[in-house]
Tab-separated table of C-alpha atoms and ligand atoms in Angstrom:
chain	number	residue	atom	x	y	z
A	12	LEU	CA	82.109	101.667	79.866
A	13	GLY	CA	82.823	98.106	81.006
A	14	PRO	CA	85.438	98.642	83.728
A	15	VAL	CA	83.699	101.800	85.030
A	16	ARG	CA	80.444	99.935	85.540
A	17	GLN	CA	82.256	97.081	87.194
A	18	ASN	CA	83.969	99.471	89.640
A	19	SER	CA	80.778	101.258	90.643
A	20	GLU	CA	79.005	97.892	91.086
A	21	ASN	CA	81.877	96.841	93.224
A	22	ASP	CA	81.771	100.025	95.327
A	23	HIS	CA	78.113	99.434	96.158
A	24	SER	CA	78.532	95.786	96.994
A	25	PRO	CA	77.292	94.951	100.515
A	26	LEU	CA	80.557	93.058	100.944
A	27	LYS	CA	82.240	96.474	101.269
A	28	LEU	CA	80.848	96.650	104.800
A	29	PHE	CA	83.295	93.916	105.741
A	30	THR	CA	86.246	95.174	103.701
A	31	HIS	CA	85.801	98.727	105.067
A	32	ALA	CA	85.470	97.430	108.597
A	33	LYS	CA	88.624	95.371	108.080
A	34	THR	CA	90.553	98.400	106.781
A	35	THR	CA	89.251	100.552	109.650
A	36	ILE	CA	90.056	98.049	112.369
A	37	THR	CA	93.526	97.481	110.876
A	38	GLY	CA	94.112	101.258	111.044
A	39	ILE	CA	92.892	101.362	114.628
A	40	PHE	CA	95.185	98.526	115.676
A	41	LYS	CA	98.140	100.175	113.930
A	42	ASN	CA	97.407	103.295	116.041
A	43	ILE	CA	97.152	101.095	119.129
A	44	ALA	CA	100.523	99.570	118.186
A	45	SER	CA	102.153	103.003	118.091
A	46	TYR	CA	100.402	103.991	121.360
A	47	VAL	CA	101.764	100.780	122.941
A	48	ASN	CA	105.251	101.681	121.639
A	49	ASP	CA	105.151	105.209	123.036
A	50	SER	CA	103.765	103.989	126.341
A	51	ASN	CA	106.545	101.423	126.613
A	52	LYS	CA	109.223	104.073	126.027
A	53	TYR	CA	107.597	106.306	128.645
A	54	LEU	CA	107.301	103.457	131.157
A	55	ASP	CA	110.949	102.434	130.614
A	56	GLU	CA	111.972	106.005	131.491
A	57	VAL	CA	109.631	106.113	134.483
A	58	SER	CA	110.839	102.822	135.909
A	59	LYS	CA	114.479	103.918	135.420
A	60	SER	CA	113.864	107.158	137.320
A	61	ASP	CA	111.813	105.627	140.135
A	62	ARG	CA	111.148	101.901	140.439
A	63	ASN	CA	108.246	102.555	142.866
A	64	LEU	CA	106.141	104.302	140.281
A	65	ILE	CA	105.224	101.079	138.394
A	66	ALA	CA	105.052	97.511	139.640
A	67	ASP	CA	107.305	95.029	137.789
A	68	ASP	CA	104.425	92.728	136.731
A	69	LYS	CA	102.410	95.662	135.360
A	70	HIS	CA	105.448	96.840	133.441
A	71	LYS	CA	105.970	93.331	132.010
A	72	ASN	CA	102.304	93.126	130.999
A	73	ILE	CA	102.626	96.298	129.020
A	74	GLN	CA	105.894	95.213	127.425
A	75	GLN	CA	104.087	92.068	126.182
A	76	LEU	CA	101.317	94.125	124.582
A	77	LYS	CA	103.498	94.832	121.555
A	78	ASP	CA	103.495	91.135	120.561
A	79	LYS	CA	99.785	90.799	121.357
A	80	VAL	CA	98.850	93.726	119.149
A	81	ASN	CA	101.022	92.368	116.303
A	82	ARG	CA	99.324	88.974	116.636
A	83	ILE	CA	95.881	90.577	116.463
A	84	LEU	CA	96.935	92.551	113.367
A	85	SER	CA	98.018	89.336	111.702
A	86	VAL	CA	94.708	87.579	112.637
A	87	ILE	CA	92.781	90.565	111.199
A	88	SER	CA	94.756	90.352	107.936
A	89	ARG	CA	93.602	86.714	107.620
A	90	ASP	CA	89.980	87.350	108.656
A	91	HIS	CA	87.480	86.563	105.898
A	92	MET	CA	83.834	85.786	105.286
A	93	LYS	CA	83.093	82.088	104.884
A	94	VAL	CA	80.194	80.359	103.176
A	95	VAL	CA	79.629	76.607	103.042
A	96	PHE	CA	77.531	75.059	100.256
A	97	PHE	CA	75.971	71.686	100.937
A	98	GLY	CA	73.284	69.360	99.682
A	99	ARG	CA	72.969	66.042	97.884
A	100	THR	CA	75.335	65.070	95.060
A	101	SER	CA	74.352	66.577	91.710
A	102	ASN	CA	71.942	69.128	93.173
A	103	GLY	CA	74.120	71.812	91.576
A	104	LYS	CA	76.417	73.010	94.399
A	105	SER	CA	79.528	73.371	92.225
A	106	THR	CA	77.519	75.019	89.449
A	107	THR	CA	76.107	77.546	91.960
A	108	VAL	CA	79.598	78.340	93.244
A	109	ASN	CA	80.883	78.778	89.711
A	110	ALA	CA	77.963	81.046	88.829
A	111	MET	CA	78.699	83.210	91.843
A	112	LEU	CA	82.382	83.334	90.913
A	113	ARG	CA	81.362	84.058	87.316
A	114	GLU	CA	83.800	81.473	86.082
A	115	ARG	CA	83.987	77.676	85.729
A	116	ILE	CA	86.474	77.155	88.522
A	117	LEU	CA	85.062	74.029	90.140
A	118	PRO	CA	84.672	70.861	88.136
A	119	VAL	CA	80.984	70.107	87.623
A	120	GLY	CA	78.743	67.360	86.383
A	121	MET	CA	79.069	63.693	85.645
A	122	GLY	CA	82.407	62.144	86.515
A	123	HIS	CA	83.377	65.166	88.572
A	124	THR	CA	81.629	64.470	91.835
A	125	THR	CA	83.099	66.619	94.582
A	126	ASN	CA	84.354	63.939	96.957
A	127	CYS	CA	86.053	66.166	99.497
A	128	PHE	CA	85.779	69.736	100.760
A	129	LEU	CA	86.942	72.270	98.220
A	130	GLN	CA	87.757	75.703	99.547
A	131	ILE	CA	88.191	78.559	97.126
A	132	GLU	CA	90.075	81.544	98.482
A	133	GLY	CA	92.064	84.477	97.155
A	134	THR	CA	95.743	84.719	96.369
A	135	ASP	CA	97.772	87.779	95.406
A	136	LYS	CA	99.690	85.596	92.929
A	137	ALA	CA	98.868	85.898	89.246
A	138	GLU	CA	98.317	82.177	88.634
A	139	PRO	CA	95.874	79.884	90.457
A	140	TYR	CA	97.133	76.831	92.357
A	141	VAL	CA	95.841	74.002	94.523
A	142	LEU	CA	96.975	72.898	97.993
A	143	THR	CA	96.126	69.314	98.911
A	144	PRO	CA	96.058	67.919	102.493
A	145	GLY	CA	99.422	67.006	104.026
A	146	SER	CA	101.482	68.946	101.484
A	147	ASP	CA	102.616	72.553	101.330
A	148	GLU	CA	103.611	72.154	97.717
A	149	PRO	CA	101.373	74.263	95.447
A	150	LYS	CA	100.052	72.298	92.469
A	151	SER	CA	99.674	74.383	89.401
A	152	VAL	CA	96.191	74.472	87.906
A	153	THR	CA	97.181	75.955	84.597
A	154	SER	CA	99.826	73.383	83.841
A	155	LEU	CA	97.408	70.570	84.658
A	156	GLY	CA	94.658	72.083	82.578
A	157	ASN	CA	92.027	72.549	85.276
A	158	VAL	CA	91.160	71.939	88.903
A	159	GLY	CA	89.447	68.668	88.037
A	160	SER	CA	92.589	67.056	86.704
A	161	ALA	CA	94.659	68.530	89.551
A	162	LEU	CA	92.356	66.689	91.936
A	163	SER	CA	91.863	63.465	90.039
A	164	ARG	CA	95.407	62.396	90.928
A	165	GLU	CA	94.735	62.698	94.650
A	166	LYS	CA	93.238	60.055	96.899
A	167	LEU	CA	91.070	62.071	99.243
A	168	ASP	CA	88.537	61.105	101.867
A	169	SER	CA	85.354	63.071	102.360
A	170	ASP	CA	86.629	64.913	105.471
A	171	SER	CA	89.715	66.276	103.764
A	172	LEU	CA	90.053	69.833	102.557
A	173	VAL	CA	91.605	70.920	99.278
A	174	LYS	CA	92.348	74.612	98.903
A	175	ILE	CA	92.019	76.304	95.539
A	176	LEU	CA	93.912	79.573	95.565
A	177	TRP	CA	92.420	81.818	92.893
A	178	PRO	CA	93.958	85.159	91.827
A	179	LYS	CA	92.071	87.912	93.646
A	180	GLU	CA	92.230	90.170	90.623
A	181	LYS	CA	90.121	87.715	88.628
A	182	CYS	CA	87.098	87.597	90.852
A	183	ARG	CA	85.204	90.194	92.871
A	184	LEU	CA	83.872	87.871	95.611
A	185	ILE	CA	87.318	86.508	96.292
A	186	ARG	CA	88.912	89.960	96.167
A	187	ASP	CA	86.432	91.070	98.815
A	188	ASP	CA	87.597	88.321	101.197
A	189	VAL	CA	84.843	85.750	100.651
A	190	VAL	CA	85.970	82.151	101.071
A	191	LEU	CA	83.650	79.602	99.439
A	192	VAL	CA	83.541	75.971	100.505
A	193	ASP	CA	81.949	73.276	98.357
A	194	SER	CA	81.202	70.037	100.241
A	195	PRO	CA	80.869	66.441	99.156
A	196	GLY	CA	77.273	65.276	98.614
A	197	ILE	CA	75.606	65.041	101.991
A	198	ASP	CA	74.432	61.566	100.979
A	199	VAL	CA	78.017	60.217	100.848
A	200	SER	CA	79.112	60.951	104.415
A	201	ALA	CA	77.938	59.228	107.571
A	202	ASN	CA	79.996	61.497	109.773
A	203	LEU	CA	78.224	64.815	109.531
A	204	ASP	CA	79.290	65.847	113.024
A	205	GLN	CA	82.941	65.547	112.013
A	206	TRP	CA	82.239	67.717	108.949
A	207	ILE	CA	80.712	70.397	111.121
A	208	GLU	CA	83.526	70.211	113.641
A	209	ASP	CA	86.246	70.375	110.960
A	210	HIS	CA	84.831	72.772	108.393
A	211	CYS	CA	81.698	74.587	109.531
A	212	LEU	CA	82.176	76.131	112.950
A	213	ASP	CA	83.731	79.313	111.570
A	214	ALA	CA	81.236	79.632	108.690
A	215	ASP	CA	79.174	82.822	108.521
A	216	VAL	CA	76.594	81.482	106.075
A	217	PHE	CA	75.308	78.061	104.970
A	218	VAL	CA	73.699	77.602	101.564
A	219	LEU	CA	71.636	74.430	101.093
A	220	VAL	CA	71.329	73.628	97.402
A	221	VAL	CA	68.241	71.501	96.772
A	222	SER	CA	67.090	70.090	93.488
A	223	ALA	CA	63.650	71.493	92.803
A	224	GLU	CA	62.740	68.177	91.209
A	225	ALA	CA	63.130	66.525	94.602
A	226	THR	CA	62.701	67.836	98.124
A	227	ILE	CA	64.814	68.558	101.223
A	228	THR	CA	66.077	65.201	102.445
A	229	VAL	CA	66.355	63.830	105.984
A	230	ALA	CA	70.174	63.940	105.760
A	231	GLU	CA	70.112	67.613	104.766
A	232	LYS	CA	67.760	68.440	107.626
A	233	LYS	CA	69.849	66.432	110.110
A	234	PHE	CA	72.957	68.302	109.024
A	235	LEU	CA	71.268	71.663	109.620
A	236	HIS	CA	69.828	70.552	112.958
A	237	ASN	CA	73.366	69.636	114.037
A	238	VAL	CA	74.691	72.979	112.759
A	239	ALA	CA	71.989	74.836	114.707
A	240	GLN	CA	72.939	72.921	117.856
A	241	ARG	CA	76.575	73.967	117.546
A	242	LEU	CA	76.121	77.551	116.292
A	243	SER	CA	73.528	79.883	117.703
A	244	ASN	CA	71.249	81.250	115.017
A	245	PRO	CA	73.153	80.139	111.916
A	246	ASN	CA	72.444	82.003	108.670
A	247	ILE	CA	70.889	79.484	106.283
A	248	PHE	CA	69.813	80.067	102.703
A	249	ILE	CA	67.863	77.490	100.715
A	250	LEU	CA	68.309	77.488	96.948
A	251	MET	CA	65.663	75.530	95.062
A	252	ASN	CA	67.890	74.811	92.048
A	253	ARG	CA	67.123	73.459	88.589
A	254	TRP	CA	64.044	75.679	88.522
A	255	ASP	CA	64.558	75.840	84.723
A	256	ALA	CA	62.962	72.391	84.635
A	257	THR	CA	59.611	74.068	85.347
A	258	ALA	CA	59.694	75.416	81.787
A	259	TYR	CA	58.511	71.968	80.722
A	260	GLU	CA	55.524	72.039	83.064
A	261	PRO	CA	54.308	75.672	83.088
A	262	ASP	CA	50.892	74.785	84.540
A	263	GLU	CA	52.420	73.271	87.635
A	264	VAL	CA	54.920	76.037	88.458
A	265	GLU	CA	52.946	77.984	91.067
A	266	SER	CA	51.625	74.961	92.946
A	267	VAL	CA	55.048	73.271	92.982
A	268	LYS	CA	56.648	76.503	94.151
A	269	GLN	CA	54.085	76.827	96.969
A	270	GLN	CA	54.769	73.241	98.056
A	271	HIS	CA	58.522	73.861	98.203
A	272	LEU	CA	57.977	77.163	100.012
A	273	ASP	CA	55.671	75.549	102.603
A	274	ARG	CA	58.158	72.766	103.338
A	275	GLY	CA	61.167	75.094	103.378
A	276	LEU	CA	59.495	77.650	105.663
A	277	GLU	CA	58.237	74.931	107.955
A	278	PHE	CA	61.783	73.701	108.300
A	279	LEU	CA	63.509	77.095	108.774
A	280	CYS	CA	60.835	78.690	110.945
A	281	ASP	CA	58.946	75.937	112.806
A	282	GLU	CA	61.708	73.362	113.201
A	283	LEU	CA	64.883	75.427	113.460
A	284	HIS	CA	63.192	78.624	114.711
A	285	LEU	CA	65.653	80.796	112.805
A	286	CYS	CA	63.320	83.557	111.632
A	287	ASP	CA	59.668	84.295	110.906
A	288	ARG	CA	57.937	83.150	107.739
A	289	LYS	CA	57.852	86.557	106.072
A	290	GLU	CA	61.566	87.038	106.529
A	291	ALA	CA	62.329	83.484	105.373
A	292	SER	CA	60.128	83.684	102.266
A	293	GLU	CA	61.510	87.080	101.238
A	294	HIS	CA	65.132	86.700	102.200
A	295	ARG	CA	66.071	83.065	102.691
A	296	MET	CA	64.509	80.916	99.920
A	297	PHE	CA	65.176	81.377	96.232
A	298	PHE	CA	64.043	79.549	93.111
A	299	ILE	CA	66.988	79.590	90.724
A	300	SER	CA	68.756	77.887	87.916
A	301	ALA	CA	72.492	77.767	88.617
A	302	ARG	CA	73.047	76.375	85.139
A	303	GLU	CA	71.433	79.382	83.456
A	304	ALA	CA	73.093	81.819	85.892
A	305	LEU	CA	76.496	80.346	85.037
A	306	LEU	CA	75.734	80.422	81.322
A	307	SER	CA	74.746	84.061	81.490
A	308	ARG	CA	77.898	85.076	83.331
A	309	ASN	CA	80.610	82.906	81.907
A	310	LYS	CA	83.278	85.210	80.573
A	311	ASP	CA	84.895	82.550	78.446
A	312	PRO	CA	83.008	82.498	75.137
A	313	THR	CA	84.618	79.211	74.125
A	314	ALA	CA	83.617	77.457	77.332
A	315	SER	CA	80.019	76.960	76.411
A	316	PRO	CA	77.618	78.280	73.834
A	317	ARG	CA	75.286	81.035	75.042
A	318	THR	CA	72.312	78.842	74.315
A	319	GLY	CA	70.479	76.590	76.637
A	320	PHE	CA	68.243	79.115	78.361
A	321	ASN	CA	64.754	77.848	79.058
A	322	GLU	CA	61.501	79.794	78.827
A	323	GLY	CA	61.236	82.327	81.674
A	324	TYR	CA	64.976	82.400	82.328
A	325	LYS	CA	65.082	86.172	82.966
A	326	GLU	CA	63.001	85.817	86.138
A	327	ARG	CA	65.335	83.046	87.364
A	328	LEU	CA	68.422	85.174	86.611
A	329	ASP	CA	66.846	88.067	88.590
A	330	GLU	CA	66.141	85.681	91.418
A	331	PHE	CA	69.772	84.517	91.383
A	332	THR	CA	70.964	88.142	91.526
A	333	LYS	CA	68.530	88.831	94.392
A	334	PHE	CA	69.897	85.803	96.256
A	335	GLU	CA	73.471	87.063	95.764
A	336	HIS	CA	72.538	90.503	97.130
A	337	GLU	CA	70.815	89.047	100.209
A	338	PHE	CA	73.723	86.644	100.679
A	339	GLU	CA	76.318	89.452	100.484
A	340	GLU	CA	74.422	91.617	102.976
A	341	CYS	CA	73.985	88.736	105.383
A	342	ILE	CA	77.541	87.381	105.217
A	343	SER	CA	79.235	90.763	105.605
A	344	LYS	CA	77.055	91.844	108.565
A	345	THR	CA	77.544	88.546	110.324
A	346	ALA	CA	81.281	88.385	109.695
A	347	VAL	CA	81.769	91.959	110.931
A	348	GLN	CA	79.944	91.094	114.139
A	349	THR	CA	81.506	87.712	114.855
A	350	LYS	CA	85.050	88.454	113.689
A	351	PHE	CA	85.548	92.109	114.635
A	352	GLN	CA	83.526	92.297	117.849
A	353	GLN	CA	86.201	90.205	119.528
A	354	HIS	CA	89.036	92.403	118.221
A	355	THR	CA	87.174	95.557	119.230
A	356	ASN	CA	86.795	94.271	122.798
A	357	ARG	CA	90.474	93.305	122.930
A	358	GLY	CA	91.462	96.756	121.613
A	359	LYS	CA	89.331	98.424	124.285
A	360	GLU	CA	90.998	96.302	126.993
A	361	ILE	CA	94.485	97.275	125.773
A	362	ILE	CA	93.648	100.968	125.716
A	363	ALA	CA	92.083	100.759	129.181
A	364	LEU	CA	95.176	99.023	130.553
A	365	LEU	CA	97.496	101.671	129.109
A	366	ARG	CA	95.261	104.530	130.263
A	367	ASP	CA	94.915	103.124	133.794
A	368	THR	CA	98.643	102.489	134.097
A	369	THR	CA	99.692	105.942	132.932
A	370	ALA	CA	96.942	107.572	135.038
A	371	ASN	CA	98.170	105.581	138.021
A	372	ILE	CA	101.708	106.802	137.436
A	373	ALA	CA	100.487	110.381	137.048
A	374	ASN	CA	98.526	110.020	140.335
A	375	LYS	CA	101.470	108.581	142.123
A	376	SER	CA	103.863	111.263	140.888
A	377	GLN	CA	101.276	113.925	141.778
A	378	THR	CA	101.093	112.552	145.329
A	379	LEU	CA	104.898	112.498	145.486
A	380	LYS	CA	104.978	116.076	144.279
A	381	GLN	CA	102.464	117.124	146.903
A	382	GLU	CA	104.466	115.344	149.593
A	383	LEU	CA	107.586	117.082	148.369
A	384	VAL	CA	105.912	120.475	148.439
A	385	GLN	CA	104.570	119.716	151.918
A	386	ASN	CA	108.039	118.674	153.087
A	387	LEU	CA	109.541	121.817	151.620
A	388	THR	CA	106.928	123.969	153.325
A	389	GLN	CA	107.567	122.229	156.646
A	390	MET	CA	111.300	122.714	156.162
A	391	ASP	CA	110.682	126.360	155.369
A	392	GLU	CA	108.652	126.817	158.494
A	393	LYS	CA	111.355	125.099	160.554
A	394	ASN	CA	113.936	127.280	158.954
A	395	ASN	CA	111.977	130.404	159.834
A	396	LEU	CA	111.600	129.213	163.363
A	397	LEU	CA	115.303	128.485	163.674
A	398	GLU	CA	116.139	131.818	162.150
A	399	HIS	CA	113.837	133.532	164.609
A	400	GLU	CA	115.347	131.632	167.520
A	401	LEU	CA	118.798	132.392	166.270
A	402	ARG	CA	117.913	136.024	165.939
A	403	SER	CA	116.508	136.233	169.452
A	404	MET	CA	119.456	134.247	170.769
A	405	THR	CA	121.800	136.729	169.087
A	406	GLU	CA	119.810	139.636	170.516
A	407	SER	CA	119.970	138.275	174.026
A	408	ALA	CA	123.689	137.458	173.615
A	409	LYS	CA	124.283	141.013	172.444
A	410	GLU	CA	122.322	142.303	175.453
A	411	LYS	CA	124.302	140.117	177.777
A	412	ILE	CA	127.597	141.288	176.253
A	413	ARG	CA	126.370	144.882	176.590
A	414	HIS	CA	125.539	144.275	180.252
A	415	ILE	CA	128.843	142.601	180.883
A	416	SER	CA	130.831	145.291	179.126
A	417	GLU	CA	128.931	148.035	180.968
A	418	ASP	CA	129.575	146.223	184.199
A	419	VAL	CA	133.253	145.810	183.355
A	420	TYR	CA	133.426	149.463	182.340
A	421	LYS	CA	131.777	150.488	185.583
A	422	ARG	CA	134.128	148.398	187.611
A	423	VAL	CA	137.228	149.583	185.766
A	424	ALA	CA	136.075	153.168	186.230
A	425	GLN	CA	135.461	152.600	189.892
A	426	THR	CA	138.882	151.041	190.361
A	427	LEU	CA	140.512	153.948	188.604
A	428	ASN	CA	138.626	156.413	190.761
A	429	ASP	CA	139.619	154.604	193.878
B	14	LIG	P1	77.008	69.057	92.727
B	14	LIG	O1	77.363	67.614	92.791
B	14	LIG	O2	75.922	69.395	93.686
B	14	LIG	O3	78.176	69.940	92.858
B	14	LIG	O4	76.341	69.303	91.288
B	14	LIG	P2	76.999	69.956	89.992
B	14	LIG	O5	77.107	71.385	90.124
B	14	LIG	O6	78.221	69.197	89.646
B	14	LIG	O7	75.839	69.682	88.940
B	14	LIG	C1	75.481	68.393	88.546
B	14	LIG	C2	74.841	68.449	87.151
B	14	LIG	O8	73.642	69.187	87.228
B	14	LIG	C3	75.733	69.145	86.138
B	14	LIG	O9	75.628	68.458	84.909
B	14	LIG	C4	75.127	70.507	86.011
B	14	LIG	O10	75.317	71.113	84.736
B	14	LIG	C5	73.666	70.226	86.268
B	14	LIG	N1	72.998	71.380	86.832
B	14	LIG	C6	73.419	72.154	87.842
B	14	LIG	N2	72.548	73.149	88.062
B	14	LIG	C7	71.517	72.991	87.196
B	14	LIG	C8	70.315	73.711	86.907
B	14	LIG	O11	69.997	74.763	87.542
B	14	LIG	N3	69.533	73.240	85.920
B	14	LIG	C9	69.845	72.139	85.203
B	14	LIG	N4	69.020	71.772	84.262
B	14	LIG	N5	70.963	71.437	85.426
B	14	LIG	C10	71.808	71.848	86.393
């Protein structure tokens, strides 16, 4: 039953919107490539037979389309959905990412502070590896034990990006082209603008992980204000993490939740003007426990005991699943729009150029044909005229000859009579 359920879950994942769109647009561009090929063959023939039918620069433009279409196909193959996780150190960013990946990929907890950007993306290879800045040499994760020890040897500043290439077959999110970026604690960097410039401008979704024991900080707000200035209408989710701590204070839960909601909605709706309060409270803020979510999903039974769930954990697990669903819907819709809209427009331009050029040639050759027919008709008419003239000239010559011969005959007869 296991694999069957996994497949059907996978088929209904909102992420499929993106993967289907990617497959469809790849197919469309492959068709465009073969249309471009055929058109080029046709235009080569046309320009060989009559150079006036197509201008040289137009012909060159169309010859260059082949490379352009191939470049677009290669960009499409690399297109992905990108989410950036941010927040203060120890709020639970890495734990959240691991829970979503259903595996302890990122190092978490004490002594494993994420001090640079960590990007997790898919590889078709069977084994995971790490790429550090300034080196193309893949560093094996398995031989080093884990990502944490692969990174502990590196001296990295907070702006740098380490890529973790994880086998696609091991993880659904990664297989469906999601790239996840974990950032250093927002409290450790003074240069938030540089972060945004370097790592966030192509992000489809931002997830702010806040510790429910604290509140959204000035640095976190500043970061999002800067993001909203650079990107129009960014998609922002707020995760109030460590909500399992409320198990120790059950009487306070509702009032604390309301306080967090009020502050979060005020920020998203009144300060950033991203959406209305109803939308934000239903779709953008979630009260979760990344720790429990990871515990409940971890496939490795030796990694951690399946204990450690606090009272009321089921509700928090449901909330985490709800967040994931909203996140998947949001990221795939946004990525389809931002990434594929551009390609669609470019594809339309290419088709229009080919259609106009071939139509132009057809028009020109039609005009030439009409001119030819007209010329032939005129020549025909001239021919007829000439023929007529010739015929009447022949008639009159014959008449003249008849006259002359009659005259000669008369004269000869007269002479003989005389
Ligand atoms: P990061 O620095 O934001 O990436 O935080 P980590 O994910 O490394 O988490 C820091 C510590 O908080 C780790 O020891 C986690 O196990 C713990 N932690 C993360 N999420 C939760 C949670 O929801 N509840 C509790 N109780 N602890 C958590």
